[in-house]
Coordinates of C-alpha atoms in Angstrom, one line a residue:
X82 CA -58.9 143.4 123.9
X83 CA -58.1 142.7 120.4
X84 CA -60.4 145.2 118.2
X85 CA -61.9 144.2 113.9
X86 CA -65.2 144.7 113.7
X87 CA -66.5 148.4 114.6
X88 CA -70.0 149.0 115.1
X89 CA -71.6 152.6 114.3
X90 CA -75.0 153.4 115.5
X91 CA -75.3 157.1 114.1
X92 CA -75.0 157.5 109.8
X93 CA -75.1 161.6 110.3
X94 CA -71.6 164.1 110.1
X95 CA -70.3 162.7 112.5
X96 CA -71.6 158.9 112.3
X97 CA -70.1 158.7 108.8
X98 CA -66.9 160.4 109.8
X99 CA -66.6 157.8 112.8
X100 CA -67.2 155.2 110.0
X101 CA -64.5 157.4 107.2
X102 CA -62.0 157.0 109.5
X103 CA -62.1 153.6 110.9
X104 CA -62.9 152.0 107.3
X105 CA -59.1 154.3 106.6
X106 CA -57.7 152.8 109.5
X107 CA -58.4 148.9 108.7
X108 CA -61.0 148.3 110.6
X109 CA -63.8 145.9 109.3
X110 CA -66.9 148.8 109.8
X111 CA -71.1 148.5 110.2
X112 CA -73.0 151.3 110.0
X113 CA -76.3 151.6 111.0
X114 CA -79.2 154.0 111.3
X115 CA -83.2 154.6 111.8
X116 CA -83.5 153.7 108.5
X117 CA -82.3 152.7 105.3
X118 CA -82.2 156.2 103.4
X119 CA -79.8 157.8 106.6
X120 CA -77.9 154.9 105.6
X121 CA -77.7 155.4 102.1
X122 CA -77.2 159.0 102.8
X123 CA -74.0 158.1 105.4
X124 CA -72.9 156.3 102.6
X125 CA -73.4 158.7 100.1
X126 CA -71.0 161.2 102.1
X127 CA -68.3 158.4 102.9
X128 CA -67.4 157.9 99.4
X129 CA -67.0 161.3 98.5
X130 CA -65.6 162.3 101.3
X131 CA -63.3 159.9 100.5
X132 CA -62.7 160.5 97.1
X133 CA -61.9 164.0 97.7
X134 CA -59.1 163.0 100.1
X135 CA -57.7 161.3 97.2
X136 CA -58.6 163.5 94.5
X137 CA -56.0 166.0 97.2
X138 CA -53.5 163.3 97.3
X139 CA -54.2 162.4 101.0
X140 CA -55.1 159.1 100.9
X141 CA -53.8 156.8 97.6
X142 CA -56.5 155.6 95.1
X143 CA -56.0 151.8 96.5
X144 CA -56.8 153.1 100.3
X145 CA -59.9 154.5 99.2
X146 CA -61.2 151.3 97.4
X147 CA -60.0 149.1 100.6
X148 CA -61.8 151.9 103.0
X149 CA -64.6 151.1 101.0
X150 CA -64.2 147.4 101.1
X151 CA -64.1 147.3 105.0
X152 CA -67.4 149.5 105.1
X153 CA -71.0 147.3 105.3
X154 CA -74.9 148.5 106.0
X155 CA -76.2 147.3 108.7
X156 CA -79.7 147.3 108.5
X157 CA -80.9 146.0 111.8
X158 CA -79.6 146.2 115.3
X159 CA -79.3 142.3 115.4
X160 CA -76.4 142.9 112.6
X161 CA -74.0 144.4 115.1
X162 CA -74.0 140.9 116.8
X163 CA -70.7 140.1 116.3
X164 CA -68.6 143.4 116.5
X165 CA -66.0 144.0 119.5
X166 CA -66.7 147.3 119.7
X167 CA -69.8 149.6 118.9
X168 CA -69.8 153.1 119.0
X169 CA -73.0 154.9 119.5
X170 CA -73.4 158.4 117.7
X171 CA -76.8 159.4 117.4
X172 CA -77.9 163.5 118.7
X173 CA -76.6 164.5 121.7
X174 CA -80.1 163.8 123.5
X175 CA -79.6 161.1 126.8
X176 CA -83.1 159.8 126.6
X177 CA -82.2 158.5 123.2
X178 CA -78.5 157.7 123.7
X179 CA -79.9 155.6 126.5
X180 CA -82.7 153.5 124.8
X181 CA -79.9 153.0 122.1
X182 CA -78.2 151.0 125.2
X183 CA -80.5 149.7 126.1
X184 CA -81.5 148.2 122.9
X185 CA -77.9 146.7 121.8
X186 CA -76.8 145.5 124.9
X187 CA -78.6 142.3 124.9
X188 CA -77.4 141.7 120.8
X189 CA -73.8 141.9 121.5
X190 CA -71.5 139.5 122.7
X191 CA -70.1 139.8 126.2
X192 CA -67.0 141.1 125.1
X193 CA -67.5 143.3 123.5
X194 CA -67.0 147.1 123.7
X195 CA -70.2 150.1 123.6
X196 CA -68.5 153.7 123.4
X197 CA -70.5 156.2 122.8
X198 CA -69.1 159.6 120.9
X199 CA -71.5 162.7 123.5
X200 CA -69.8 165.9 123.2
X201 CA -70.9 166.1 127.0
X202 CA -73.2 163.1 128.6
X203 CA -72.2 161.9 131.2
X204 CA -70.5 158.7 130.9
X205 CA -71.1 156.9 134.4
X206 CA -75.1 157.1 133.7
X207 CA -75.3 156.7 130.0
X208 CA -73.0 153.7 131.1
X209 CA -75.5 152.9 134.0
X210 CA -78.2 152.1 131.0
X211 CA -76.2 149.4 129.8
X212 CA -75.5 145.6 130.9
X213 CA -71.7 145.9 131.0
X214 CA -70.6 149.6 132.3
X215 CA -67.3 147.9 133.1
X216 CA -66.8 147.7 129.1
X217 CA -67.9 151.4 128.3
X218 CA -66.2 154.7 127.2
X219 CA -67.0 157.9 125.8
X220 CA -64.8 158.3 122.6
X221 CA -65.6 161.8 121.9
X222 CA -64.2 162.9 118.5
X223 CA -64.0 166.5 117.0
X224 CA -66.3 167.8 114.1
X225 CA -64.9 166.8 111.0
X226 CA -63.9 163.5 112.3
X227 CA -61.7 163.1 109.1
X228 CA -60.0 166.0 109.6
X229 CA -59.9 167.0 113.6
X230 CA -56.6 165.4 114.8
X231 CA -58.2 165.3 119.5
X232 CA -60.2 161.8 120.0
X233 CA -61.1 162.7 124.4
X234 CA -61.6 159.8 125.6
X235 CA -63.6 160.0 129.4
X236 CA -63.8 156.9 131.5
X237 CA -67.1 156.1 133.7
X238 CA -67.0 155.6 137.2
X239 CA -67.2 152.1 136.4
X240 CA -65.2 152.0 133.3
X241 CA -62.3 148.6 133.7
X242 CA -58.6 149.2 132.7
X243 CA -58.5 146.8 130.0
X244 CA -61.3 149.0 128.1
X245 CA -59.0 151.8 128.9
X246 CA -56.2 150.4 127.2
X247 CA -58.5 149.4 124.3
X248 CA -59.8 152.1 123.5
X249 CA -56.7 154.1 123.4
X250 CA -55.1 151.4 121.4
X251 CA -58.0 151.6 118.9
X252 CA -57.7 155.9 118.9
X253 CA -54.0 155.7 118.2
X254 CA -54.8 153.6 115.7
X255 CA -57.0 155.7 114.0
X256 CA -54.0 158.2 114.0
X257 CA -55.7 160.4 116.8
X258 CA -54.1 162.7 119.6
X259 CA -55.9 161.9 122.5
X260 CA -56.5 163.6 125.8
X261 CA -58.2 161.6 128.8
X262 CA -61.3 164.0 130.5
X263 CA -62.6 163.3 133.8
X264 CA -66.4 162.9 133.0
X265 CA -68.0 165.5 134.5
X266 CA -70.1 167.7 132.1
X267 CA -68.6 169.2 129.0
X268 CA -65.3 166.7 129.6
X269 CA -62.7 169.6 128.1
X270 CA -62.9 171.4 124.6
X271 CA -66.9 172.0 124.6
X272 CA -66.1 172.3 128.6
X273 CA -64.3 175.8 127.2
X274 CA -65.4 176.2 123.4
X275 CA -69.9 175.8 124.0
X276 CA -69.8 179.0 126.8
X277 CA -67.3 180.8 124.3
X278 CA -69.4 180.2 121.8
X279 CA -72.7 181.2 124.2
X280 CA -71.5 184.5 125.3
X281 CA -70.5 185.4 121.6
X282 CA -74.4 183.9 121.1
X283 CA -75.4 187.4 124.2
X284 CA -73.0 189.8 122.5
X285 CA -75.1 189.5 119.8
X286 CA -78.4 189.2 121.4
X287 CA -77.4 192.4 123.8
X288 CA -76.3 194.5 120.8
X289 CA -72.8 194.7 121.2
X290 CA -72.1 193.5 117.9
X291 CA -73.5 191.9 114.3
X292 CA -72.9 188.6 113.4
X293 CA -70.6 190.1 110.7
X294 CA -68.7 192.1 113.9
X295 CA -68.4 189.3 116.1
X296 CA -67.2 187.3 113.9
X297 CA -65.0 189.1 112.1
X298 CA -63.5 190.2 115.9
X299 CA -62.8 186.9 117.0
X300 CA -60.9 186.0 112.9
X301 CA -58.9 188.8 113.3
X302 CA -58.4 189.4 116.9
X303 CA -57.9 186.1 118.1
X304 CA -56.7 184.8 115.8
X305 CA -59.3 182.2 115.3
X306 CA -59.9 180.1 112.3
X307 CA -63.4 180.9 111.8
X308 CA -65.7 183.2 114.7
X309 CA -67.9 182.0 116.9
X310 CA -71.5 181.8 115.6
X311 CA -70.0 180.5 112.2
X312 CA -68.6 177.3 113.8
X313 CA -72.1 177.5 115.8
X314 CA -73.9 177.4 112.5
X315 CA -71.3 174.3 111.4
X316 CA -71.7 172.7 115.0
X317 CA -75.5 172.9 115.3
X318 CA -77.5 175.5 116.7
X319 CA -79.6 172.5 118.5
X320 CA -76.6 170.3 119.2
X321 CA -74.7 173.6 121.1
X322 CA -78.3 173.9 123.0
X323 CA -78.0 170.3 123.5
X324 CA -74.6 170.7 125.9
X325 CA -75.4 174.4 127.2
X326 CA -78.4 173.0 128.7
X327 CA -76.3 169.9 130.2
X328 CA -73.1 172.2 131.8
X329 CA -76.4 174.6 133.6
X330 CA -77.8 171.4 134.9
X331 CA -74.7 169.5 135.6
X332 CA -72.6 172.5 137.2
X333 CA -75.9 174.6 138.8
X334 CA -73.6 177.5 137.4
X335 CA -75.6 181.3 136.2
X336 CA -72.9 181.8 133.6
X337 CA -73.6 179.0 132.0
X338 CA -77.2 180.2 131.6
X339 CA -78.6 179.3 127.5
X340 CA -78.7 182.3 125.7
X341 CA -82.5 183.2 125.4
X342 CA -81.4 183.3 121.5
X343 CA -80.3 180.4 121.0
X344 CA -83.5 179.1 122.5
X345 CA -85.2 181.1 119.7
X346 CA -83.1 180.2 116.8
X347 CA -83.4 176.6 117.4
X348 CA -87.5 176.5 117.9
X349 CA -87.2 178.4 114.7
X350 CA -85.5 175.1 113.3
X351 CA -82.8 177.0 112.1
X352 CA -80.4 175.1 113.1
X353 CA -77.4 175.9 111.0
X354 CA -76.1 174.9 108.0
X355 CA -78.1 171.5 108.2
X356 CA -81.1 173.1 107.4
X357 CA -79.4 176.3 105.7
X358 CA -80.0 178.9 108.3
X359 CA -78.3 180.3 111.4
X360 CA -77.0 182.9 112.0
X361 CA -76.0 183.0 107.9
X362 CA -78.1 182.0 105.7
X363 CA -77.0 179.4 103.4
X364 CA -79.8 179.2 100.2
X365 CA -77.8 181.7 98.2
X366 CA -74.4 181.8 96.9
X367 CA -72.9 182.7 99.5
X368 CA -73.7 183.5 104.0
X369 CA -75.3 186.2 104.6
X370 CA -76.0 187.5 108.1
X371 CA -79.4 186.6 109.4
X372 CA -78.8 189.4 112.5

């Protein structure tokens, strides 16, 4: 199953990152989102990140230009009809993802593969919303995609061997390292990472430590590159809450109950860096803790 053209649905932080690495690897890439403005915003992000890589000497000027030449906007889902692989990278909401797959599946050629970048939702359930569950797989990139080396590959119950092997070849060509996970809520990375972040939020909620104290403790005491609350802001608090809800509902264990403080921040619209406020306020020259 030779892959040449990759379609990406979602031009946000994750989607634009996936476009970026696919284009650098020599794939022709189509980027789609719900509006022209969102597509253009994604393209601007990709252009800026490629320029940054080139200025730091991570890629050559020729590679930068070649990558940009591989990327095209797909204003409509119909524009993805010739893609060999379509990767969905929309918000971490199962109903949104199922709707996307129901819409795009009939537009694709019969041999095309479908994938999701979900960080926690059942691959088997998402595959069931398509007309090709045997050609469906989870390809979970880490954020930020151009920097992070790992990709989790997750097979649904119906995922065929040919699809799995094609996905492994695709990820290897991107220069990423593969970790194969079973189709359980949260897979591996988020099954371990998000409960830690949730526990850090409980630690804040219960007054055990301040935002700065908790992040400092984990950076210097556990040698983490950033504190868990800083990391939560980077991921997006809405995404953190969605993953914790998937774990809580899917595994039926009270240890995965989302912290009420996390729920409150999301309800306030304080989602982290993308809204300029979360556990830190990013509107000034330096981030300031909000609690």
